[in-house]
Short mmCIF file of C-alpha atoms in Angstrom, two decimals:
data_model
loop_
_atom_site.label_atom_id
_atom_site.label_comp_id
_atom_site.label_asym_id
_atom_site.label_seq_id
_atom_site.Cartn_x
_atom_site.Cartn_y
_atom_site.Cartn_z
CA MET A 1469 -0.69 -11.25 -6.24
CA ALA A 1470 -0.27 -8.05 -7.45
CA ILE A 1471 -3.00 -6.09 -5.49
CA SER A 1472 -5.83 -3.02 -6.25
CA ASN A 1473 -6.43 -0.78 -4.58
CA SER A 1474 -8.96 1.26 -7.02
CA MET A 1475 -12.15 -0.93 -9.28
CA ALA A 1476 -11.79 -1.39 -12.69
CA THR A 1477 -13.38 1.36 -14.73
CA SER A 1478 -15.36 0.40 -18.49
CA HIS A 1479 -11.87 1.88 -20.13
CA VAL A 1480 -10.06 -0.40 -18.14
CA ARG A 1481 -6.59 -2.02 -20.44
CA ILE A 1482 -5.81 -5.56 -19.66
CA VAL A 1483 -1.50 -6.77 -20.23
CA SER A 1484 -0.65 -9.43 -20.31
CA LEU A 1485 2.28 -9.15 -17.40
CA PRO A 1486 4.45 -12.23 -17.80
CA LEU A 1487 7.11 -11.47 -15.35
CA SER A 1488 7.25 -11.03 -11.46
CA LYS A 1489 8.99 -7.52 -11.75
CA PHE A 1490 6.75 -5.88 -14.23
CA ALA A 1491 3.03 -7.75 -13.37
CA PHE A 1492 3.73 -6.70 -10.40
CA SER A 1493 4.16 -2.58 -11.62
CA CYS A 1494 -0.16 -3.08 -12.39
CA LEU A 1495 -1.10 -1.82 -8.26
CA HIS A 1496 -3.92 -0.17 -9.37
CA VAL A 1497 -6.81 -0.07 -11.27
CA ARG A 1498 -4.87 -2.68 -14.11
CA SER A 1499 -3.00 -4.86 -11.98
CA THR A 1500 -2.21 -8.38 -13.31
CA GLY A 1501 -1.51 -11.37 -11.57
CA GLU A 1502 1.60 -12.86 -11.78
CA ILE A 1503 4.42 -15.16 -11.81
CA CYS A 1504 7.24 -14.67 -9.36
CA TYR A 1505 11.18 -15.58 -9.56
CA ARG A 1506 13.79 -15.14 -6.82
CA ARG A 1507 16.21 -12.60 -8.42
CA LEU A 1508 19.50 -14.35 -8.03
CA HIS A 1509 19.62 -18.04 -7.39
CA HIS A 1510 17.13 -20.82 -5.84
CA HIS A 1511 14.45 -19.73 -8.29
CA HIS A 1512 10.93 -20.75 -6.73
CA VAL A 1513 7.74 -18.78 -7.63
CA ALA A 1514 4.95 -17.81 -5.59
CA PRO A 1515 2.68 -20.34 -4.13
CA CYS A 1516 0.98 -21.76 -6.89
CA SER A 1517 -1.83 -23.68 -4.99
CA LEU A 1518 -4.20 -21.15 -5.43
CA SER A 1519 -4.31 -21.16 -9.13
CA SER A 1520 -4.93 -24.88 -8.99
CA SER A 1521 -7.44 -24.27 -6.93
CA ILE A 1522 -9.48 -21.42 -9.05
CA GLN A 1523 -13.31 -20.94 -9.57
CA PRO A 1524 -15.64 -19.88 -12.74
CA PRO A 1525 -15.91 -15.97 -12.65
CA LEU A 1526 -18.61 -15.09 -10.88
CA ASP A 1527 -21.80 -14.70 -12.21
CA GLY A 1528 -22.58 -11.99 -14.81
CA GLY A 1529 -26.08 -11.95 -13.24
CA VAL A 1530 -24.70 -10.88 -9.88
CA VAL A 1531 -22.83 -7.59 -10.67
CA GLN A 1532 -26.14 -5.57 -12.40
CA GLU A 1533 -24.38 -2.31 -13.67
CA SER A 1534 -28.21 -0.76 -13.10
CA GLN A 1535 -27.97 -1.65 -9.69
CA VAL A 1536 -24.43 0.34 -9.33
CA ASP A 1537 -25.74 2.83 -11.16
CA LYS A 1538 -28.66 3.82 -8.61
CA LEU A 1539 -27.03 3.43 -5.41
CA ILE A 1540 -23.96 5.34 -6.21
CA TRP A 1541 -27.33 7.85 -7.25
CA GLU A 1542 -29.14 7.76 -3.74
CA ILE A 1543 -25.16 7.87 -1.97
CA ARG A 1544 -24.77 10.98 -3.84
CA ALA A 1545 -28.36 12.70 -3.41
CA GLU A 1546 -27.35 11.79 1.15
CA LEU A 1547 -23.62 13.40 0.24
CA GLY A 1548 -25.21 16.18 -1.08
CA SER A 1549 -27.76 17.28 1.62
CA ILE A 1550 -24.59 16.79 3.87
CA GLU A 1551 -22.33 19.10 1.74
CA SER A 1552 -26.15 21.67 2.55
CA ARG A 1553 -26.39 21.36 6.08
CA ASP A 1554 -23.66 23.59 9.16
CA LEU A 1555 -21.42 22.18 9.66
CA ARG A 1556 -20.74 23.96 12.54
CA ASP A 1557 -23.12 21.72 14.42
CA VAL A 1558 -21.28 18.47 16.18
CA GLU A 1559 -23.79 15.91 14.65
CA THR A 1560 -23.69 16.90 10.90
CA LEU A 1561 -19.80 17.54 11.21
CA ASN A 1562 -19.85 13.67 12.98
CA ASP A 1563 -22.30 11.62 10.54
CA ALA A 1564 -20.59 13.55 7.64
CA LEU A 1565 -16.98 13.02 8.75
CA LEU A 1566 -17.88 9.11 9.76
CA LEU A 1567 -19.95 8.66 6.07
CA VAL A 1568 -16.67 10.28 3.86
CA ASP A 1569 -14.10 8.56 6.07
CA LEU A 1570 -16.37 5.66 4.99
CA ILE A 1571 -16.59 5.67 1.28
CA GLN A 1572 -12.41 6.01 1.11
CA ARG A 1573 -11.19 2.99 2.90
CA LEU A 1574 -13.62 1.64 1.20
CA GLY A 1575 -11.76 1.90 -1.71
CA VAL A 1576 -15.69 3.89 -3.95
CA GLN A 1577 -14.73 7.18 -3.38
CA ARG A 1578 -14.11 7.76 -7.37
CA HIS A 1579 -18.00 8.34 -7.80
CA PHE A 1580 -17.77 10.80 -4.89
CA ASP A 1581 -14.62 13.27 -6.20
CA HIS A 1582 -16.62 16.18 -6.20
CA HIS A 1583 -19.29 15.97 -2.42
CA ILE A 1584 -15.84 15.07 -0.26
CA ASN A 1585 -14.11 17.70 -2.04
CA GLY A 1586 -17.21 19.67 -1.22
CA ILE A 1587 -17.37 18.78 2.82
CA LEU A 1588 -14.01 18.92 2.89
CA ARG A 1589 -13.62 22.57 1.87
CA SER A 1590 -16.36 22.88 3.88
CA LEU A 1591 -14.77 20.91 7.20
CA TYR A 1592 -11.40 23.13 6.30
CA ARG A 1593 -12.89 26.77 7.06
CA GLU A 1594 -14.08 25.94 10.49
CA TRP A 1595 -10.19 23.82 11.76
CA ARG A 1596 -8.85 25.78 13.91
CA GLU A 1597 -4.88 24.86 13.90
CA GLU A 1598 -4.17 25.17 17.64
CA SER A 1599 -7.35 22.98 18.82
CA GLY A 1600 -8.63 20.67 15.27
CA LEU A 1601 -11.95 21.04 15.78
CA ALA A 1602 -15.80 20.76 18.09
CA SER A 1603 -14.27 17.31 20.14
CA PRO A 1604 -10.45 15.23 19.89
CA GLY A 1605 -12.26 11.94 18.36
CA ILE A 1606 -13.31 14.57 15.77
CA THR A 1607 -9.49 16.46 15.53
CA VAL A 1608 -8.52 13.33 15.12
CA LEU A 1609 -10.76 12.01 12.35
CA ALA A 1610 -10.66 15.65 10.53
CA PHE A 1611 -6.80 15.89 10.75
CA ARG A 1612 -6.44 12.59 9.00
CA LEU A 1613 -9.20 13.20 5.74
CA LEU A 1614 -7.19 16.53 5.36
CA ARG A 1615 -4.95 15.26 4.99
CA LEU A 1616 -4.82 12.51 2.92
CA ASN A 1617 -6.58 14.81 0.58
CA GLY A 1618 -4.18 17.49 -0.08
CA PHE A 1619 -4.88 19.76 3.24
CA VAL A 1620 -2.75 21.24 4.34
CA VAL A 1621 -2.93 20.88 8.47
CA SER A 1622 -0.01 20.71 10.68
CA ALA A 1623 0.94 17.60 13.57
CA ASP A 1624 0.35 21.01 16.10
CA VAL A 1625 -3.55 20.43 17.15
CA ILE A 1626 -2.68 17.05 18.05
CA GLU A 1627 0.64 18.06 20.81
CA ALA A 1628 -2.56 20.63 21.80
CA LEU A 1629 -4.29 17.58 22.81
CA LYS A 1630 -1.97 16.36 25.52
CA ASP A 1631 -2.31 17.44 29.25
CA PRO A 1632 -0.81 19.74 30.97
CA ASN A 1633 0.45 16.21 32.01
CA GLY A 1634 1.84 15.16 28.51
CA TRP A 1635 -0.86 12.29 27.82
CA PHE A 1636 -3.53 11.62 26.06
CA SER A 1637 -6.07 11.08 29.06
CA CYS A 1638 -9.16 13.52 26.25
CA PHE A 1639 -9.25 9.67 25.07
CA SER A 1640 -10.71 7.11 26.28
CA ILE A 1641 -11.95 2.80 25.78
CA GLN A 1642 -14.44 2.88 28.51
CA THR A 1643 -17.41 3.49 25.76
CA PRO A 1644 -17.57 2.74 21.94
CA ARG A 1645 -16.95 5.96 20.44
CA GLY A 1646 -13.65 6.40 23.00
CA ILE A 1647 -12.49 3.05 20.73
CA SER A 1648 -13.58 5.19 17.56
CA ASP A 1649 -12.18 7.70 18.90
CA MET A 1650 -8.67 5.74 19.74
CA LEU A 1651 -8.28 4.08 16.76
CA ASN A 1652 -9.18 6.95 14.79
CA LEU A 1653 -6.33 8.61 17.28
CA TYR A 1654 -3.97 5.89 15.68
CA ARG A 1655 -4.26 6.11 12.46
CA CYS A 1656 -4.20 9.70 13.10
CA SER A 1657 -1.02 9.71 14.18
CA GLN A 1658 0.23 7.19 10.63
CA THR A 1659 0.00 9.87 8.96
CA ALA A 1660 2.73 11.36 9.60
CA PHE A 1661 5.22 13.71 7.56
CA PRO A 1662 9.50 13.70 8.55
CA SER A 1663 9.37 16.49 11.26
CA GLU A 1664 6.67 15.83 13.29
CA SER A 1665 7.86 12.21 14.96
CA ASP A 1666 8.16 13.23 18.05
CA ILE A 1667 4.70 14.23 18.94
CA MET A 1668 3.09 11.14 15.95
CA ASP A 1669 5.06 8.68 17.71
CA GLU A 1670 4.07 9.32 21.16
CA ALA A 1671 0.49 9.08 19.26
CA HIS A 1672 1.33 6.06 18.10
CA GLN A 1673 2.20 4.31 21.60
CA PHE A 1674 0.04 5.91 23.02
CA ALA A 1675 -2.84 4.48 20.91
CA ARG A 1676 -1.45 1.25 19.97
CA THR A 1677 -1.18 0.58 23.71
CA GLN A 1678 -4.70 1.01 24.34
CA LEU A 1679 -5.52 -0.88 21.73
CA SER A 1680 -3.84 -3.98 22.53
CA ARG A 1681 -4.95 -2.97 26.73
CA ALA A 1682 -8.57 -3.34 25.39
CA LEU A 1683 -8.28 -7.11 23.97
CA LEU A 1684 -6.53 -8.01 26.55
CA LEU A 1685 -8.81 -7.30 30.42
CA GLU A 1686 -11.37 -9.21 30.76
CA GLU A 1687 -14.41 -6.59 31.89
CA TRP A 1688 -14.32 -4.87 28.23
CA ASP A 1689 -15.18 -8.05 26.17
CA PRO A 1690 -18.41 -7.19 26.33
CA LEU A 1691 -18.07 -3.90 24.81
CA LEU A 1692 -15.98 -5.63 22.31
CA GLN A 1693 -19.01 -7.66 20.71
CA ILE A 1694 -19.52 -4.51 19.67
CA ASP A 1695 -20.43 -4.13 15.94
CA TYR A 1696 -17.13 -6.26 15.64
CA VAL A 1697 -15.22 -4.20 17.75
CA ARG A 1698 -12.33 -7.07 18.93
CA ARG A 1699 -12.34 -7.76 14.88
CA GLU A 1700 -11.61 -3.48 13.46
CA ILE A 1701 -8.88 -3.12 16.52
CA GLU A 1702 -6.97 -6.77 15.05
CA PHE A 1703 -7.19 -5.50 11.97
CA ALA A 1704 -5.44 -2.56 13.06
CA LEU A 1705 -2.77 -3.53 14.35
CA GLU A 1706 -1.95 -6.17 12.11
CA TYR A 1707 -1.73 -3.88 9.28
CA PRO A 1708 -1.17 -0.62 10.21
CA ARG A 1709 -1.03 1.43 6.84
CA GLN A 1710 2.56 1.64 6.12
CA CYS A 1711 1.16 -2.31 4.69
CA LEU A 1712 -2.37 -1.52 4.71
CA LEU A 1713 -3.17 -2.37 0.61
CA PRO A 1714 -6.72 -0.69 1.12
CA ARG A 1715 -8.63 -3.24 -1.14
CA LEU A 1716 -8.37 -5.93 2.18
CA GLU A 1717 -9.13 -3.61 4.21
CA SER A 1718 -11.98 -2.60 1.78
CA ARG A 1719 -13.26 -6.29 2.10
CA SER A 1720 -12.29 -5.76 6.27
CA ILE A 1721 -15.08 -3.13 6.50
CA VAL A 1722 -17.07 -5.04 4.26
CA LYS A 1723 -17.76 -8.28 6.28
CA GLN A 1724 -17.53 -6.52 9.84
CA LEU A 1725 -20.42 -3.51 8.91
CA TRP A 1726 -22.82 -6.28 6.91
CA PRO A 1727 -25.18 -5.48 6.65
CA GLY A 1728 -25.43 -2.68 8.15
CA ASP A 1729 -28.66 0.02 7.67
CA GLY A 1730 -29.54 3.32 5.22
CA THR A 1731 -26.83 4.89 4.01
CA ILE A 1732 -24.31 2.84 5.22
CA ASN A 1733 -25.78 -0.69 3.71
CA LYS A 1734 -25.87 1.91 0.50
CA CYS A 1735 -22.22 2.28 0.16
CA LEU A 1736 -21.33 -1.64 2.45
CA GLU A 1737 -23.42 -2.73 -1.19
CA LEU A 1738 -22.31 -0.66 -3.47
CA ALA A 1739 -17.80 -1.78 -2.00
CA LYS A 1740 -19.37 -5.38 -2.45
CA LEU A 1741 -20.43 -5.25 -6.03
CA ASP A 1742 -17.64 -2.99 -6.78
CA MET A 1743 -15.35 -6.39 -5.28
CA GLU A 1744 -16.59 -9.02 -7.50
CA MET A 1745 -16.22 -6.75 -10.57
CA LEU A 1746 -12.64 -5.89 -9.56
CA GLN A 1747 -12.52 -9.98 -8.61
CA LYS A 1748 -14.03 -10.77 -11.03
CA LEU A 1749 -11.22 -8.53 -13.26
CA HIS A 1750 -8.63 -10.85 -11.77
CA LEU A 1751 -9.41 -14.01 -12.38
CA LYS A 1752 -9.78 -13.20 -15.76
CA GLU A 1753 -6.33 -11.91 -15.84
CA ILE A 1754 -5.10 -15.25 -14.26
CA GLU A 1755 -7.03 -17.46 -16.55
CA GLU A 1756 -5.17 -15.18 -19.05
CA LEU A 1757 -1.56 -16.03 -17.38
CA LYS A 1758 -2.67 -20.26 -17.24
CA ARG A 1759 -1.80 -20.10 -20.69
CA TRP A 1760 2.00 -19.64 -20.60
CA ASP A 1761 2.87 -23.05 -21.41
CA PRO A 1762 6.00 -23.09 -18.57
CA SER A 1763 7.14 -26.17 -20.43
CA ILE A 1764 8.58 -23.85 -23.29
CA LEU A 1765 11.75 -23.50 -21.12
CA ASP A 1766 12.53 -27.17 -20.60
CA ASP A 1767 13.85 -25.48 -24.69
CA LEU A 1768 15.16 -22.74 -23.65
CA PRO A 1769 17.74 -21.50 -21.72
CA LEU A 1770 17.27 -19.18 -18.93
CA GLN A 1771 18.58 -16.49 -19.79
CA ARG A 1772 16.82 -16.28 -23.00
CA ALA A 1773 13.18 -16.55 -21.57
CA ILE A 1774 13.46 -13.85 -18.97
CA TYR A 1775 14.85 -11.60 -22.24
CA MET A 1776 12.13 -12.27 -24.75
CA ALA A 1777 9.12 -12.23 -22.22
CA VAL A 1778 10.85 -8.27 -20.86
CA TYR A 1779 11.70 -7.06 -24.38
CA ASN A 1780 7.59 -8.02 -25.43
CA THR A 1781 6.10 -5.96 -22.60
CA MET A 1782 8.21 -3.97 -23.11
CA VAL A 1783 7.13 -3.35 -26.38
CA GLU A 1784 3.60 -3.77 -25.50
CA LEU A 1785 3.62 -1.26 -22.56
CA ALA A 1786 5.61 0.89 -24.65
CA ASP A 1787 2.44 0.87 -28.09
CA ASN A 1788 0.21 1.42 -25.01
CA SER A 1789 0.89 4.18 -22.97
CA SER A 1790 2.05 6.04 -26.65
CA LYS A 1791 -1.30 5.82 -27.65
CA VAL A 1792 -2.06 7.76 -23.94
CA GLN A 1793 -0.02 10.15 -23.99
CA GLY A 1794 0.43 11.33 -27.95
CA HIS A 1795 4.13 10.93 -28.96
CA ASP A 1796 6.49 7.78 -28.90
CA PHE A 1797 7.56 5.97 -25.67
CA LEU A 1798 9.74 3.56 -26.73
CA PRO A 1799 13.01 5.58 -26.03
CA PHE A 1800 12.23 6.70 -22.82
CA PHE A 1801 10.85 2.79 -21.12
CA LYS A 1802 14.37 1.44 -23.10
CA ASN A 1803 16.29 4.58 -21.87
CA LEU A 1804 14.45 3.43 -18.09
CA ALA A 1805 15.85 0.34 -18.77
CA PHE A 1806 19.56 0.30 -19.53
CA HIS A 1807 19.99 2.75 -17.27
CA SER A 1808 18.55 0.22 -14.07
CA CYS A 1809 20.75 -2.57 -15.97
CA MET A 1810 23.81 -0.64 -16.74
CA HIS A 1811 24.30 1.90 -13.45
CA GLY A 1812 26.63 -0.48 -12.43
CA ASN A 1813 24.18 -1.18 -9.24
CA PHE A 1814 23.24 -4.79 -10.37
CA SER A 1815 27.19 -5.49 -11.06
CA GLY A 1816 28.13 -4.81 -6.90
CA ARG A 1817 25.64 -5.89 -5.82
CA ILE A 1818 26.53 -9.23 -7.26
CA LYS A 1819 29.97 -8.21 -6.42
CA TRP A 1820 28.57 -8.39 -2.77
CA LEU A 1821 26.74 -10.83 -2.28
CA HIS A 1822 28.70 -13.80 -2.38
CA LEU A 1823 31.42 -12.42 -0.46
CA PRO A 1824 33.26 -14.69 2.26
CA ARG A 1825 31.47 -14.37 5.83
CA LYS A 1826 35.95 -13.95 7.27
CA LEU A 1827 38.77 -12.38 6.34
CA HIS A 1828 42.16 -13.74 7.96
CA GLY A 1829 39.06 -14.52 11.19
CA LYS A 1830 38.53 -10.43 11.41
CA THR A 1831 34.58 -9.35 9.93
CA ASN A 1832 34.43 -9.20 6.30
CA THR A 1833 36.11 -4.98 5.46
CA ILE A 1834 34.89 -4.53 1.80
CA LEU A 1835 31.32 -4.78 2.36
CA PRO A 1836 30.53 -1.53 1.38
CA PRO A 1837 28.87 1.26 4.05
CA LEU A 1838 25.34 0.75 4.61
CA GLU A 1839 24.98 4.42 2.75
CA ASP A 1840 26.51 3.42 0.10
CA TYR A 1841 24.91 0.08 -0.30
CA THR A 1842 21.62 2.09 -0.38
CA ARG A 1843 21.82 3.80 -3.00
CA GLU A 1844 23.13 1.48 -4.96
CA ALA A 1845 20.34 -1.84 -4.34
CA GLU A 1846 17.82 0.79 -4.19
CA VAL A 1847 17.42 0.28 -7.86
CA SER A 1848 18.12 -3.46 -7.86
CA ILE A 1849 14.07 -3.70 -6.64
CA ALA A 1850 12.28 -2.81 -9.96
CA GLY A 1851 10.65 -0.68 -8.66
CA ALA A 1852 11.00 2.26 -10.97
CA THR A 1853 11.02 0.58 -14.10
CA CYS A 1854 7.83 -1.46 -12.99
CA LEU A 1855 6.02 1.85 -11.27
CA LEU A 1856 6.74 4.64 -14.59
CA MET A 1857 5.71 1.92 -17.31
CA SER A 1858 2.95 0.65 -15.99
CA ILE A 1859 1.55 4.35 -14.59
CA PHE A 1860 2.48 5.83 -18.39
CA SER A 1861 -0.39 2.86 -19.25
CA MET A 1862 -3.24 4.43 -17.32
CA GLU A 1863 -4.82 6.32 -19.45
CA GLU A 1864 -3.73 10.12 -17.69
CA LEU A 1865 -1.99 12.69 -19.39
CA ILE A 1866 1.17 12.62 -17.42
CA THR A 1867 3.20 16.45 -18.30
CA LYS A 1868 6.85 16.76 -17.51
CA GLU A 1869 6.18 19.37 -14.39
CA ALA A 1870 4.36 16.11 -13.15
CA LEU A 1871 6.55 13.65 -14.25
CA GLN A 1872 9.38 15.18 -12.67
CA SER A 1873 7.83 14.56 -8.95
CA ILE A 1874 7.57 10.96 -9.92
CA ASN A 1875 10.89 9.33 -12.33
CA LYS A 1876 13.24 7.05 -11.06
CA ASP A 1877 15.17 10.25 -10.05
CA SER A 1878 12.71 11.85 -8.27
CA ARG A 1879 12.46 11.63 -3.78
CA PHE A 1880 9.28 10.02 -4.26
CA MET A 1881 10.59 6.93 -5.70
CA HIS A 1882 13.51 7.02 -4.15
CA PHE A 1883 12.24 6.94 -1.00
CA VAL A 1884 10.01 3.33 -2.23
CA CYS A 1885 13.11 2.06 -3.76
CA VAL A 1886 14.94 2.59 -0.24
CA ILE A 1887 11.25 1.26 1.42
CA GLY A 1888 10.92 -2.47 -0.67
CA ARG A 1889 14.76 -2.90 -0.18
CA LEU A 1890 15.29 -2.51 3.18
CA CYS A 1891 11.87 -4.78 4.14
CA ASN A 1892 13.56 -7.63 1.84
CA ASP A 1893 16.70 -7.61 3.84
CA VAL A 1894 15.15 -8.05 6.72
CA ALA A 1895 12.87 -10.54 5.74
CA THR A 1896 15.20 -12.58 4.25
CA PHE A 1897 19.04 -11.52 5.46
CA LYS A 1898 18.24 -14.89 7.49
CA HIS A 1899 17.41 -17.55 5.37
CA GLU A 1900 20.58 -15.35 2.44
CA GLU A 1901 22.74 -15.59 4.68
CA SER A 1902 22.80 -19.27 5.37
CA VAL A 1903 23.10 -19.99 1.61
CA GLY A 1904 25.85 -17.57 1.55
CA GLU A 1905 24.95 -14.44 0.08
CA MET A 1906 26.64 -11.52 2.31
CA ALA A 1907 25.64 -8.08 1.64
CA SER A 1908 22.25 -6.61 2.55
CA SER A 1909 21.24 -3.75 4.99
CA ILE A 1910 21.94 -5.84 8.40
CA SER A 1911 25.68 -6.73 7.34
CA CYS A 1912 26.49 -3.66 5.75
CA TYR A 1913 25.07 -1.42 9.40
CA MET A 1914 26.95 -4.86 11.39
CA ARG A 1915 30.06 -3.50 9.17
CA ASP A 1916 29.92 0.04 10.75
CA ASN A 1917 28.89 -0.84 14.32
CA PRO A 1918 31.23 -3.87 15.16
CA HIS A 1919 29.66 -4.15 18.43
CA CYS A 1920 26.02 -5.15 17.58
CA THR A 1921 24.31 -7.31 17.56
CA GLN A 1922 22.05 -8.81 14.29
CA ASP A 1923 19.25 -8.06 15.98
CA GLU A 1924 19.88 -4.38 17.64
CA ALA A 1925 20.94 -4.28 13.79
CA ILE A 1926 17.96 -5.32 12.08
CA THR A 1927 16.04 -2.94 14.48
CA SER A 1928 18.19 -0.19 12.79
CA VAL A 1929 17.37 -1.00 9.67
CA ARG A 1930 13.23 -1.87 10.55
CA CYS A 1931 13.59 2.55 12.11
CA ASN A 1932 15.14 3.46 8.85
CA ILE A 1933 11.80 2.16 7.10
CA GLU A 1934 9.36 3.64 9.46
CA SER A 1935 11.55 6.57 8.23
CA ALA A 1936 11.71 6.29 4.44
CA CYS A 1937 7.96 5.76 5.28
CA ARG A 1938 7.63 9.03 6.19
CA GLU A 1939 9.47 10.59 3.81
CA VAL A 1940 7.11 8.88 0.60
CA GLU A 1941 3.76 10.84 2.40
CA LEU A 1942 5.17 13.17 2.54
CA GLU A 1943 5.85 13.88 -1.24
CA HIS A 1944 3.09 11.85 -1.69
CA PHE A 1945 1.30 14.68 -0.16
CA LYS A 1946 3.33 16.98 -2.37
CA SER A 1947 2.93 15.25 -5.52
CA ARG A 1948 -0.83 15.28 -5.65
CA ALA A 1949 -0.07 19.51 -7.17
CA LEU A 1950 0.55 18.57 -10.51
CA VAL A 1951 0.44 14.47 -10.84
CA PRO A 1952 -2.94 12.58 -11.26
CA GLU A 1953 -4.06 11.16 -8.09
CA CYS A 1954 -4.35 6.81 -9.06
CA CYS A 1955 -1.16 7.93 -10.07
CA SER A 1956 0.18 9.28 -7.21
CA ARG A 1957 -1.72 6.61 -5.51
CA ALA A 1958 -0.17 3.87 -7.31
CA VAL A 1959 3.81 5.49 -6.83
CA LEU A 1960 2.67 5.15 -2.62
CA ASN A 1961 1.16 1.36 -3.00
CA PHE A 1962 4.04 0.12 -4.51
CA ALA A 1963 5.76 0.71 -0.57
CA ARG A 1964 3.41 -0.67 1.38
CA THR A 1965 3.00 -3.60 -0.82
CA MET A 1966 6.54 -4.02 -0.67
CA CYS A 1967 6.04 -3.54 3.59
CA PHE A 1968 2.75 -6.19 3.19
CA VAL A 1969 4.74 -9.11 1.41
CA TYR A 1970 7.89 -8.46 3.58
CA LYS A 1971 5.49 -8.22 6.97
CA ARG A 1972 6.99 -11.05 7.99
CA ALA A 1973 9.34 -12.96 5.58
CA ASP A 1974 9.44 -12.97 1.48
CA ALA A 1975 5.83 -13.65 0.72
CA PHE A 1976 7.58 -13.76 -3.30
CA SER A 1977 9.01 -17.32 -2.83
CA ASN A 1978 7.44 -17.81 0.69
CA SER A 1979 5.33 -20.59 0.12
CA SER A 1980 4.85 -22.17 3.50
CA ASP A 1981 2.99 -19.32 4.86
CA VAL A 1982 -0.48 -20.85 5.77
CA GLU A 1983 -2.44 -17.48 6.47
CA TYR A 1984 -1.33 -15.48 3.57
CA GLU A 1985 -1.97 -18.36 1.23
CA MET A 1986 -5.71 -17.99 2.58
CA LEU A 1987 -6.03 -14.07 2.95
CA PHE A 1988 -5.18 -14.13 -0.46
CA ARG A 1989 -7.49 -17.44 -1.31
CA ASP A 1990 -10.01 -14.97 0.23
CA TYR A 1991 -9.57 -11.69 -1.51
CA TYR A 1992 -8.72 -13.59 -5.81
CA TYR A 1993 -11.16 -16.36 -5.24
CA ASP A 1994 -13.85 -16.06 -2.36
CA PRO A 1995 -16.79 -13.45 -3.40
CA LEU A 1996 -18.65 -11.17 -1.35
CA VAL A 1997 -22.89 -11.56 -2.32
CA HIS A 1998 -22.91 -14.43 0.70
CA VAL A 1999 -21.34 -11.81 3.76
#
């Protein structure tokens, strides 16, 4: 079920990873399918009904490299033309921002980095911290693009958009352009850093409320039929940035805007071909996984099977990483695995999991404080182990300085793992409580706050997830100076994947979620050739 956020390149190395936590680590270009086991007992493989309906890979004739090259050349020419124009002209500026935004959200920006950076540098020269750019709509779109591409911008410019009554009255949903601006305000508010929580929360709540009202009021219904605006609003509200998998957004955009015209059509066509190539790669990887013979588990103890699978995976990943980085990485991987298993985290968590709910008629006080639980339990999500093993196989050289930004002890990795642990707890708390597993962030919060209700505890933990997501945004921004972009994005997308997977339930072990099953079926098996 692992999902890539970038298209595979010609030099991608396919690695078949047998266990969920290792397979799941490949969130970037080199991701693979996976078999998922629950972390303790009640082992339950994630939705397998999909594998029974695998279609043959798309025909090789569908994707023609010459067609892709032609589209890339034509889009580069358009970007070059825009780059040479005067971005002080409002219409030129708006066209430039919309095209850059479309290309990046379609996931094909790697072909146009030079031109995109040139346009954004020109844009940044016109940026004013106190007022932004020509209009509120252009300002919030530019803010998001600049921030996500590594330019320093302050949320003070969002504060400046409020009227004297503290209301974002310059934004309206009475016209198609107004709805587009409101969507951009909504997306902009999701790029907040921790110190910007107040103003970005205000913008987020305002935009979300207005967009939700637009879906309910009949007077705007004809307006919402324009260019599939309703579907765009529904998708944006359902999948905010923190749980938005980029390739799912790309597919949604292609379906919404197809066929488009002019340069938009070329971008959509390139993205469609791009995703078809990635889909073929995923299907090939799934076929590799299907070659595993599960009957071997009948003859071997589960622990031995897991041990050998992990051992072989680690050796293979270390070998690949050593070839890329130029020195032996097996000792590093051994140390990483040793830290995860022997640091006391798993043993402490197992000790807490099966505590009795009541001791002498009182709430269990053996449960640790939430802070202690979070510190110990974050390692059990295995994020650092999964991510670092994958990152070193990405064919990008990682310097010692870069490693400090994404290593297991970094703030970046810490908050990513916290997100994974807390999201899992919120999604699985009630089920795990029903089978006697007591230790979770919910129960620990209730231990710290004896008079709070379970719902209040869940709300508080969700607030902690939101805070951690903002910390991750900040650490991702800071890491860009040292860490290869694809590697830092892989760490970011691990957090987003955790939020997505546990958005409604434990999608690893809950095979009854029909909507999620359809979502993954569409992603892996349904081609876009008939769009």
